[in-house]
Short mmCIF file of C-alpha atoms in Angstrom, two decimals:
data_model
loop_
_atom_site.label_atom_id
_atom_site.label_comp_id
_atom_site.label_asym_id
_atom_site.label_seq_id
_atom_site.Cartn_x
_atom_site.Cartn_y
_atom_site.Cartn_z
CA MET A 1 0.08 -0.07 -0.03
CA SER A 2 2.87 2.32 0.87
CA LYS A 3 4.63 1.73 -2.41
CA ARG A 4 1.44 2.42 -4.43
CA THR A 5 0.82 5.67 -2.46
CA THR A 6 4.50 6.78 -3.01
CA LYS A 7 4.17 6.12 -6.79
CA ALA A 8 0.86 8.08 -6.92
CA GLN A 9 2.47 10.81 -4.99
CA LEU A 10 5.38 10.87 -7.58
CA GLU A 11 3.06 10.98 -10.54
CA GLN A 12 1.13 13.82 -8.91
CA ARG A 13 4.36 15.81 -8.36
CA LEU A 14 5.45 15.21 -11.91
CA LEU A 15 2.06 16.33 -13.16
CA GLU A 16 2.34 19.52 -10.90
CA LEU A 17 5.88 20.11 -12.20
CA GLY A 18 4.67 19.84 -15.74
CA ARG A 19 1.91 22.39 -15.14
CA SER A 20 4.39 24.68 -13.31
CA GLU A 21 6.78 24.58 -16.37
CA GLU A 22 3.77 25.24 -18.55
CA ARG A 23 2.79 28.33 -16.45
CA TYR A 24 6.54 29.26 -16.41
CA ARG A 25 6.76 29.07 -20.21
CA GLY A 26 3.42 30.88 -20.56
CA ILE A 27 4.71 33.78 -18.42
CA LEU A 28 8.02 34.01 -20.30
CA ASP A 29 6.36 34.01 -23.74
CA SER A 30 3.98 36.79 -22.70
CA ILE A 31 6.63 39.33 -21.73
CA ASP A 32 8.09 41.92 -24.01
CA GLU A 33 11.75 41.33 -22.74
CA GLY A 34 13.74 38.45 -24.11
CA TYR A 35 14.61 35.69 -21.55
CA PHE A 36 17.48 33.50 -22.55
CA GLU A 37 19.66 30.82 -21.27
CA LEU A 38 23.32 30.12 -22.64
CA ASP A 39 25.74 27.37 -22.14
CA LEU A 40 29.32 28.30 -21.17
CA LYS A 41 30.25 28.66 -24.88
CA GLY A 42 27.60 31.19 -25.47
CA ASN A 43 25.07 28.97 -27.33
CA TYR A 44 21.41 29.39 -26.73
CA THR A 45 19.94 26.52 -24.74
CA PHE A 46 16.57 28.14 -23.91
CA VAL A 47 14.82 31.27 -25.21
CA ASN A 48 11.31 32.69 -24.99
CA ASP A 49 9.39 34.00 -27.97
CA ALA A 50 10.56 37.57 -27.55
CA VAL A 51 14.22 36.61 -28.20
CA CYS A 52 13.14 34.99 -31.45
CA ARG A 53 11.21 38.20 -32.57
CA MET A 54 14.24 40.28 -31.41
CA LEU A 55 16.68 38.40 -33.67
CA GLY A 56 14.35 37.28 -36.39
CA TYR A 57 15.06 33.57 -36.02
CA GLY A 58 12.54 30.71 -35.59
CA PRO A 59 12.46 28.69 -32.39
CA ASP A 60 14.14 25.62 -34.10
CA GLU A 61 16.80 27.95 -35.70
CA ILE A 62 17.81 29.72 -32.55
CA ILE A 63 18.55 26.96 -30.13
CA GLY A 64 22.32 26.31 -30.37
CA LEU A 65 22.88 29.63 -31.97
CA ASN A 66 26.19 31.30 -30.83
CA TYR A 67 26.30 34.93 -30.08
CA HIS A 68 29.18 35.28 -32.62
CA ARG A 69 26.53 34.70 -35.32
CA TYR A 70 24.50 37.77 -34.54
CA THR A 71 27.12 40.34 -33.37
CA SER A 72 30.10 42.06 -35.04
CA PRO A 73 33.60 40.89 -33.97
CA GLU A 74 34.06 43.89 -31.77
CA THR A 75 30.68 43.41 -29.95
CA ALA A 76 31.42 39.71 -29.57
CA ARG A 77 34.79 40.47 -27.79
CA HIS A 78 32.95 42.84 -25.56
CA MET A 79 30.33 40.23 -24.64
CA LEU A 80 33.04 37.57 -24.03
CA GLU A 81 34.60 40.02 -21.46
CA VAL A 82 31.28 40.52 -19.74
CA PHE A 83 30.39 36.76 -19.62
CA GLY A 84 33.83 36.11 -18.31
CA LYS A 85 33.55 38.57 -15.52
CA ILE A 86 30.19 37.03 -14.61
CA TYR A 87 31.79 33.47 -14.63
CA ARG A 88 34.70 34.59 -12.46
CA SER A 89 32.68 36.80 -9.99
CA GLY A 90 29.39 34.88 -9.97
CA LYS A 91 27.71 38.17 -9.83
CA PRO A 92 25.17 39.73 -12.51
CA GLU A 93 26.27 42.23 -14.98
CA HIS A 94 24.47 44.90 -17.11
CA LEU A 95 25.36 45.27 -20.88
CA VAL A 96 24.07 48.40 -22.46
CA ASP A 97 23.90 49.66 -26.09
CA TYR A 98 25.43 46.67 -28.02
CA GLU A 99 24.43 46.05 -31.59
CA VAL A 100 23.11 42.88 -32.82
CA ILE A 101 22.57 41.72 -36.43
CA ARG A 102 19.13 40.16 -37.07
CA LYS A 103 18.53 37.32 -39.53
CA ASP A 104 17.51 39.75 -42.27
CA GLY A 105 20.80 41.69 -41.94
CA SER A 106 19.34 44.70 -40.16
CA VAL A 107 21.05 46.13 -37.18
CA ARG A 108 19.49 46.73 -33.84
CA VAL A 109 20.60 48.09 -30.52
CA HIS A 110 20.05 45.89 -27.42
CA GLU A 111 20.78 45.94 -23.65
CA MET A 112 20.61 43.02 -21.23
CA ASN A 113 21.01 41.90 -17.79
CA ALA A 114 22.77 38.56 -17.45
CA ALA A 115 23.52 36.29 -14.37
CA PRO A 116 25.19 32.97 -13.84
CA LEU A 117 23.12 29.82 -14.37
CA LYS A 118 23.95 27.15 -11.69
CA ASP A 119 23.25 23.47 -11.28
CA ALA A 120 21.95 21.85 -8.07
CA ALA A 121 25.47 21.61 -6.75
CA GLY A 122 25.98 25.35 -7.14
CA ARG A 123 28.41 25.06 -10.24
CA ILE A 124 28.15 27.67 -12.97
CA THR A 125 26.92 25.82 -16.10
CA GLY A 126 25.98 28.67 -18.29
CA PHE A 127 24.20 32.10 -18.20
CA ARG A 128 20.78 33.44 -18.22
CA GLY A 129 19.27 36.90 -18.45
CA LEU A 130 16.86 39.37 -19.82
CA GLY A 131 17.40 41.46 -23.06
CA ARG A 132 15.45 44.16 -24.67
CA ASP A 133 15.48 46.03 -27.91
CA VAL A 134 16.25 49.81 -27.30
CA THR A 135 16.61 50.80 -31.00
CA PRO A 136 13.52 53.04 -31.00
CA ARG A 137 14.64 54.75 -27.81
CA LYS A 138 18.26 55.22 -29.07
CA ARG A 139 16.87 56.69 -32.35
CA ALA A 140 14.61 58.98 -30.42
CA GLU A 141 17.47 60.03 -28.24
CA GLU A 142 19.62 60.68 -31.30
CA GLU A 143 16.83 62.68 -33.02
CA LEU A 144 16.33 64.61 -29.74
CA ARG A 145 20.11 65.33 -29.67
CA LYS A 146 20.09 66.47 -33.21
CA SER A 147 17.02 68.58 -32.54
CA GLU A 148 18.64 70.12 -29.39
CA GLU A 149 21.74 70.97 -31.45
CA ARG A 150 19.84 72.64 -34.08
CA TYR A 151 17.67 74.40 -31.51
CA ARG A 152 20.76 75.56 -29.64
CA GLY A 153 22.43 76.59 -32.87
CA ILE A 154 19.45 78.76 -33.85
CA LEU A 155 19.22 80.26 -30.37
CA ASP A 156 22.95 81.15 -30.25
CA ASN A 157 22.73 82.82 -33.67
CA MET A 158 19.68 85.08 -32.65
CA GLU A 159 20.31 88.83 -32.47
CA GLU A 160 17.94 88.55 -29.35
CA ALA A 161 18.65 87.14 -26.02
CA TYR A 162 16.62 84.10 -25.20
CA TYR A 163 16.10 83.00 -21.61
CA GLU A 164 14.18 80.61 -19.37
CA VAL A 165 13.69 81.06 -15.53
CA ASP A 166 12.06 79.05 -12.88
CA LEU A 167 9.01 80.32 -10.95
CA GLN A 168 11.19 82.30 -8.65
CA GLY A 169 12.79 84.13 -11.62
CA ASN A 170 16.18 82.30 -11.43
CA PHE A 171 18.00 81.58 -14.76
CA THR A 172 17.53 77.94 -15.81
CA PHE A 173 18.61 78.33 -19.57
CA PHE A 174 19.83 81.12 -21.83
CA ASN A 175 21.59 81.59 -25.16
CA THR A 176 24.89 83.12 -25.94
CA ARG A 177 23.42 86.50 -26.64
CA ALA A 178 22.18 86.77 -23.11
CA VAL A 179 25.66 86.08 -21.77
CA ASN A 180 27.19 88.57 -24.10
CA ARG A 181 24.71 91.29 -23.35
CA LEU A 182 24.93 90.99 -19.56
CA GLY A 183 28.74 90.49 -19.46
CA TYR A 184 28.60 87.63 -16.90
CA THR A 185 30.15 84.19 -17.38
CA ILE A 186 27.83 81.28 -18.07
CA GLU A 187 28.66 79.97 -14.35
CA GLU A 188 27.76 83.40 -12.93
CA LEU A 189 24.56 83.75 -14.86
CA SER A 190 23.22 80.24 -14.09
CA GLY A 191 20.81 80.43 -11.26
CA MET A 192 20.94 84.25 -11.03
CA ASN A 193 17.80 85.94 -9.97
CA TYR A 194 16.37 88.86 -12.07
CA ARG A 195 16.49 91.09 -8.96
CA GLN A 196 20.32 90.96 -9.07
CA TYR A 197 20.72 93.00 -12.28
CA MET A 198 17.91 95.55 -11.93
CA ASN A 199 16.80 98.11 -9.66
CA LYS A 200 13.76 97.80 -7.22
CA GLU A 201 11.39 99.66 -9.53
CA ASN A 202 12.10 97.53 -12.57
CA ALA A 203 12.15 94.28 -10.49
CA GLU A 204 8.67 95.18 -9.35
CA LYS A 205 7.64 95.57 -13.01
CA VAL A 206 9.12 92.19 -13.95
CA PHE A 207 7.43 90.44 -10.95
CA ASN A 208 4.02 91.81 -11.90
CA ALA A 209 4.49 90.70 -15.45
CA TYR A 210 5.56 87.15 -14.34
CA HIS A 211 2.66 87.10 -11.86
CA ARG A 212 0.12 88.13 -14.46
CA VAL A 213 1.36 85.44 -17.01
CA PHE A 214 1.23 82.85 -14.18
CA LEU A 215 -2.37 83.65 -13.36
CA THR A 216 -3.67 84.07 -16.83
CA GLY A 217 -1.41 81.77 -18.77
CA GLU A 218 -1.40 84.37 -21.60
CA PRO A 219 1.89 85.72 -22.80
CA ILE A 220 2.97 89.24 -22.75
CA THR A 221 4.98 90.98 -25.48
CA GLY A 222 6.66 94.34 -25.79
CA LEU A 223 7.22 94.58 -22.18
CA GLU A 224 10.01 97.25 -21.57
CA TRP A 225 12.27 97.51 -18.60
CA GLU A 226 15.75 98.77 -17.58
CA LEU A 227 18.68 96.55 -16.29
CA ALA A 228 22.29 96.74 -15.62
CA ASP A 229 25.17 94.71 -17.11
CA LYS A 230 27.95 93.29 -14.91
CA ASP A 231 30.02 96.51 -15.31
CA GLY A 232 26.86 98.60 -14.01
CA ARG A 233 25.92 99.97 -17.41
CA ASN A 234 22.21 100.46 -17.84
CA MET A 235 20.34 99.28 -20.88
CA PHE A 236 16.80 99.41 -22.07
CA VAL A 237 15.27 95.97 -23.29
CA GLU A 238 12.00 94.96 -24.84
CA ALA A 239 10.83 91.39 -23.72
CA SER A 240 8.14 88.84 -24.16
CA VAL A 241 7.16 86.45 -21.35
CA SER A 242 5.46 83.16 -21.72
CA LEU A 243 4.63 80.46 -19.23
CA ARG A 244 6.59 77.25 -19.23
CA ARG A 245 4.90 73.98 -18.39
CA ASP A 246 5.96 70.35 -17.94
CA ALA A 247 4.61 67.43 -19.72
CA ARG A 248 1.60 67.30 -17.30
CA GLY A 249 0.76 70.96 -17.94
CA THR A 250 2.01 72.20 -14.54
CA PRO A 251 3.63 75.68 -14.67
CA THR A 252 7.39 75.36 -14.09
CA GLY A 253 8.66 78.84 -14.91
CA PHE A 254 8.84 81.51 -17.57
CA MET A 255 10.61 81.95 -20.99
CA GLY A 256 10.87 84.63 -23.51
CA VAL A 257 12.92 86.83 -25.84
CA VAL A 258 14.73 89.94 -24.73
CA ARG A 259 15.85 92.57 -27.37
CA ASP A 260 18.29 95.32 -26.40
CA VAL A 261 16.47 98.48 -27.49
CA THR A 262 18.96 100.88 -25.83
CA GLU A 263 19.99 102.33 -29.15
CA ARG A 264 16.43 102.70 -30.29
CA LYS A 265 15.42 104.47 -27.10
CA LEU A 266 18.37 106.77 -27.24
CA ALA A 267 17.52 107.50 -30.86
CA GLU A 268 13.92 108.28 -30.16
CA GLU A 269 15.00 110.60 -27.25
CA ALA A 270 17.48 112.28 -29.44
CA LEU A 271 14.68 112.78 -32.04
CA ARG A 272 12.49 114.41 -29.65
CA GLU A 273 15.24 116.65 -28.13
CA SER A 274 16.77 117.82 -31.36
CA GLU A 275 16.52 117.03 -35.11
CA ALA A 276 20.09 118.23 -35.37
CA LYS A 277 21.41 115.73 -32.86
CA TYR A 278 19.32 112.95 -34.74
CA ARG A 279 20.88 113.93 -38.10
CA PHE A 280 24.40 114.07 -36.45
CA LEU A 281 23.97 110.51 -35.18
CA THR A 282 22.66 109.01 -38.50
CA GLU A 283 25.33 110.77 -40.50
CA LYS A 284 28.13 108.96 -38.57
CA ILE A 285 27.04 105.43 -39.16
CA ASN A 286 27.63 103.17 -42.09
CA ASP A 287 24.01 101.85 -42.32
CA VAL A 288 21.46 103.79 -44.35
CA VAL A 289 19.08 105.51 -42.03
CA TRP A 290 15.88 106.95 -43.59
CA THR A 291 12.33 108.15 -42.85
CA MET A 292 9.27 107.92 -45.07
CA ASP A 293 5.80 109.43 -44.95
CA LEU A 294 2.70 107.32 -44.91
CA ASN A 295 2.65 107.35 -48.70
CA LEU A 296 6.20 105.67 -48.65
CA HIS A 297 7.91 108.81 -50.06
CA THR A 298 11.38 109.29 -48.62
CA THR A 299 11.47 112.39 -46.32
CA TYR A 300 15.07 111.98 -45.04
CA VAL A 301 18.07 109.65 -45.89
CA SER A 302 21.41 109.69 -44.34
CA PRO A 303 24.61 110.46 -46.31
CA SER A 304 25.75 106.91 -46.00
CA VAL A 305 23.32 106.19 -48.88
CA THR A 306 25.95 107.40 -51.34
CA LYS A 307 28.56 105.08 -49.99
CA VAL A 308 26.17 101.92 -50.19
CA LEU A 309 23.96 102.83 -53.30
CA GLY A 310 25.75 105.56 -55.10
CA TYR A 311 22.94 108.14 -54.92
CA THR A 312 23.22 111.42 -53.09
CA PRO A 313 20.62 111.95 -50.39
CA GLU A 314 19.05 114.78 -52.71
CA GLU A 315 18.68 112.24 -55.67
CA ARG A 316 17.10 109.72 -53.37
CA LEU A 317 14.51 112.09 -52.09
CA ILE A 318 12.97 112.56 -55.46
CA GLN A 319 12.85 108.88 -56.40
CA GLU A 320 9.57 106.98 -56.32
CA PRO A 321 9.75 103.97 -53.77
CA GLN A 322 9.01 101.49 -56.51
CA ASP A 323 11.98 102.69 -58.53
CA GLN A 324 14.42 102.14 -55.56
CA MET A 325 14.19 98.23 -55.52
CA THR A 326 13.34 95.42 -57.81
CA PRO A 327 9.71 94.80 -58.60
CA GLU A 328 9.68 91.42 -56.77
CA THR A 329 11.20 92.72 -53.59
CA TYR A 330 9.03 95.88 -53.75
CA ALA A 331 5.90 93.81 -53.98
CA ARG A 332 7.01 91.66 -50.99
CA ALA A 333 7.91 94.77 -48.90
CA VAL A 334 4.53 96.44 -49.56
CA GLN A 335 2.84 93.12 -48.64
CA SER A 336 4.80 92.60 -45.63
CA LEU A 337 4.23 96.27 -44.35
CA ALA A 338 0.44 96.05 -45.21
CA TYR A 339 0.18 92.71 -43.19
CA GLU A 340 1.99 94.42 -40.13
CA LEU A 341 -0.51 97.45 -40.35
CA GLU A 342 -3.43 95.25 -40.59
CA ARG A 343 -2.14 93.13 -37.61
CA ASP A 344 -1.89 96.42 -35.40
CA GLY A 345 -5.50 97.14 -36.31
CA GLN A 346 -4.76 100.85 -36.42
CA PRO A 347 -3.18 103.42 -38.91
CA GLY A 348 0.60 103.48 -39.09
CA LEU A 349 3.15 101.26 -37.52
CA ASP A 350 3.66 100.84 -33.79
CA PRO A 351 6.84 102.70 -32.77
CA ASP A 352 7.56 100.10 -30.16
CA ARG A 353 7.50 97.16 -32.68
CA THR A 354 10.20 96.46 -35.42
CA ILE A 355 9.67 94.64 -38.55
CA THR A 356 12.51 93.22 -40.66
CA PHE A 357 12.63 92.20 -44.25
CA GLU A 358 15.24 91.82 -46.97
CA ALA A 359 14.97 93.70 -50.36
CA GLU A 360 17.16 93.90 -53.54
CA TYR A 361 17.92 97.71 -54.29
CA TYR A 362 19.19 99.34 -57.53
CA HIS A 363 22.76 100.81 -57.33
CA LYS A 364 23.37 104.05 -59.32
CA ASP A 365 25.83 102.21 -61.47
CA GLY A 366 23.25 99.57 -62.59
CA SER A 367 24.19 96.91 -60.18
CA ARG A 368 22.05 95.48 -57.39
CA VAL A 369 22.57 95.43 -53.72
CA TRP A 370 20.73 93.29 -51.04
CA MET A 371 19.93 95.11 -47.88
CA GLU A 372 18.18 94.21 -44.56
CA ASN A 373 15.64 96.74 -43.40
CA ARG A 374 14.52 97.29 -39.83
CA ILE A 375 11.38 99.52 -39.70
CA THR A 376 9.50 101.11 -36.89
CA GLY A 377 6.67 103.65 -36.84
CA ILE A 378 6.93 107.29 -36.09
CA ARG A 379 4.12 109.02 -34.20
CA ASP A 380 3.79 112.60 -33.20
CA GLU A 381 3.25 113.91 -29.64
CA GLN A 382 -0.51 113.08 -29.79
CA GLY A 383 0.34 109.50 -30.82
CA ARG A 384 -0.91 109.94 -34.30
CA PRO A 385 1.12 108.07 -37.05
CA VAL A 386 3.19 110.29 -39.25
CA GLY A 387 5.61 108.17 -41.08
CA LEU A 388 8.21 105.31 -40.88
CA HIS A 389 11.72 105.16 -39.68
CA GLY A 390 14.16 102.58 -41.01
CA VAL A 391 17.72 101.29 -40.92
CA SER A 392 19.06 99.45 -43.93
CA ARG A 393 22.26 97.36 -43.91
CA ASP A 394 24.18 96.10 -46.77
CA ILE A 395 24.08 92.26 -46.73
CA ASN A 396 25.31 91.74 -50.29
CA GLU A 397 28.35 89.76 -49.40
CA ARG A 398 26.34 87.45 -47.15
CA LYS A 399 23.77 86.81 -49.90
CA ARG A 400 26.52 86.07 -52.44
CA ALA A 401 28.22 83.61 -50.02
CA ALA A 402 24.93 81.83 -49.55
CA GLU A 403 24.25 81.77 -53.27
CA ALA A 404 27.87 80.51 -53.99
CA LEU A 405 27.35 77.76 -51.41
CA ARG A 406 24.04 76.67 -53.09
CA GLU A 407 25.62 76.73 -56.58
CA SER A 408 28.53 74.66 -55.26
CA GLU A 409 26.31 72.14 -53.72
CA GLU A 410 24.22 71.90 -56.94
CA ARG A 411 27.46 71.43 -59.09
CA PHE A 412 28.45 68.67 -56.78
CA LYS A 413 25.12 66.94 -57.19
CA ASP A 414 25.13 67.41 -60.96
CA LEU A 415 28.67 66.07 -61.15
CA ALA A 416 27.86 63.08 -59.03
CA ARG A 417 24.74 62.27 -61.07
CA LEU A 418 26.49 62.56 -64.39
CA LEU A 419 29.62 60.44 -63.44
CA PRO A 420 29.65 56.94 -65.19
CA GLU A 421 31.02 55.48 -61.96
CA THR A 422 29.14 54.34 -58.97
CA VAL A 423 29.03 57.35 -56.38
CA PHE A 424 27.26 56.60 -53.02
CA GLU A 425 27.22 57.70 -49.37
CA THR A 426 26.00 55.77 -46.38
CA ASP A 427 25.44 56.29 -42.74
CA LEU A 428 27.31 54.43 -40.09
CA ASN A 429 24.80 51.53 -40.24
CA GLY A 430 25.45 51.08 -43.93
CA ARG A 431 22.24 52.55 -45.20
CA PHE A 432 22.42 54.62 -48.31
CA THR A 433 21.89 58.36 -47.82
CA PHE A 434 22.91 59.34 -51.51
CA VAL A 435 23.34 57.41 -54.72
CA ASN A 436 23.91 58.75 -58.26
CA GLN A 437 21.89 57.92 -61.22
CA ILE A 438 24.21 55.29 -62.55
CA SER A 439 24.12 53.42 -59.30
CA LEU A 440 20.35 53.25 -59.39
CA GLU A 441 20.47 51.88 -62.94
CA ARG A 442 23.23 49.48 -62.32
CA PHE A 443 21.72 47.92 -59.11
CA ARG A 444 18.04 48.30 -60.37
CA PHE A 445 16.91 50.45 -57.37
CA THR A 446 14.79 53.49 -57.30
CA GLU A 447 14.94 56.70 -55.28
CA GLU A 448 11.96 55.39 -53.26
CA ASP A 449 13.94 52.36 -52.35
CA VAL A 450 16.82 54.42 -51.06
CA GLN A 451 14.53 56.52 -49.00
CA ARG A 452 13.01 53.43 -47.46
CA GLY A 453 16.41 52.42 -46.14
CA VAL A 454 18.36 50.25 -48.70
CA SER A 455 21.67 49.22 -47.13
CA ILE A 456 25.08 48.29 -48.58
CA LEU A 457 24.29 44.67 -47.83
CA ASP A 458 21.29 44.68 -50.20
CA VAL A 459 23.59 45.21 -53.19
CA MET A 460 26.23 42.62 -51.97
CA ALA A 461 26.14 38.79 -52.54
CA PRO A 462 25.08 36.97 -49.30
CA GLU A 463 28.47 35.24 -48.94
CA GLU A 464 30.14 38.78 -48.82
CA HIS A 465 27.94 40.02 -46.10
CA GLU A 466 30.26 39.05 -43.19
CA ARG A 467 33.33 40.49 -44.85
CA VAL A 468 31.50 43.71 -45.60
CA ILE A 469 30.27 44.04 -42.01
CA MET A 470 33.86 43.42 -40.74
CA ASN A 471 35.28 46.02 -43.13
CA TYR A 472 32.71 48.49 -41.99
CA GLN A 473 33.49 47.79 -38.30
#
């Protein structure tokens, strides 16, 4: 009786063990991470479905597969070092951002946690662990890095100072222009509060603006205040203030753009005090300073117009506005000005706002000169619009350089397209980023194929793939 009971108990335990393994297998196959077990040589002895999906092999193909088969030589050496360390120490290790080559030849980025696999006697017989495909995350991080580089590049090339502060008004981010304007080092400016570089009256004005934006959530533009740089020099600025929020919509601080309007304020003050002082100022600069009435007829132009465009101020005053620049740019200038006037919703242009546009002007000798124009409105003491004030800067050399660069790039592309030889460029993963026409015809691919991600392996014989990958590494 006892023997029959023992046998029945054994059968029951085996049945329970089978069910336990089924549950264990079911759990493993339902998770997104890849669970694996390796022998001491690095051959798969057990995997769940996720590992098959991650590497592109079927369950029958992957058992016995060695890690050398799906990694580059460099990655394989690194994995050998990690597994060797696990074997010697008996402790788990974390391996991040290593590349694997799927069955279809595509390259993915993985990370894994691995630990020793021991038998009942405690001897290490292999390794086991969890792996995950982090390619989408790495791509997103790379795109974010590139985006931040472009974002930072744009900010650092702005004429205006860009800033971000926390809810207490301490600097958390700023561009190079802000550093240059205030004269502090990056380390000094980081964390500095706005009250440290302005007097009590202006600090109160800034606080009220921040508080209003915080309460309403609506941005403020055209806010003027006075501040002092590191050397104690005062400057007038015009700023915008917007509320910053985190991903959940919670306010975290403020951001905006600050424009140094000290020169404009001084010029306006000089204009009010004395027309003679104003003319003296404008005659000493290289840019062309001018004023127009509301019909766009020139009422004043600085003597620098002769140096830039060849005309005397007297000649310029009798010219019609449409005769001063090419028809295309004149039409754009009028359209831009009309848009700004309509946006203001009142006659004339607001003196506290500047519009900027580029236009191609006629030189007296028949040539053409590209100039950048910065325009503000002029109002009388009663606030009525009476005209426009502008400053025009010669940007001909900059435009020529940009056009020369564009033409150079076009010549390169044309040359590459016409060459009878195969010309191509790839990224670090071997995916084509440029191929010339003869390459498309020779390998029977289309531009759409290239855009979808054709790689160098797609044009190589299968037996050459391993050597190509090694050469790339």
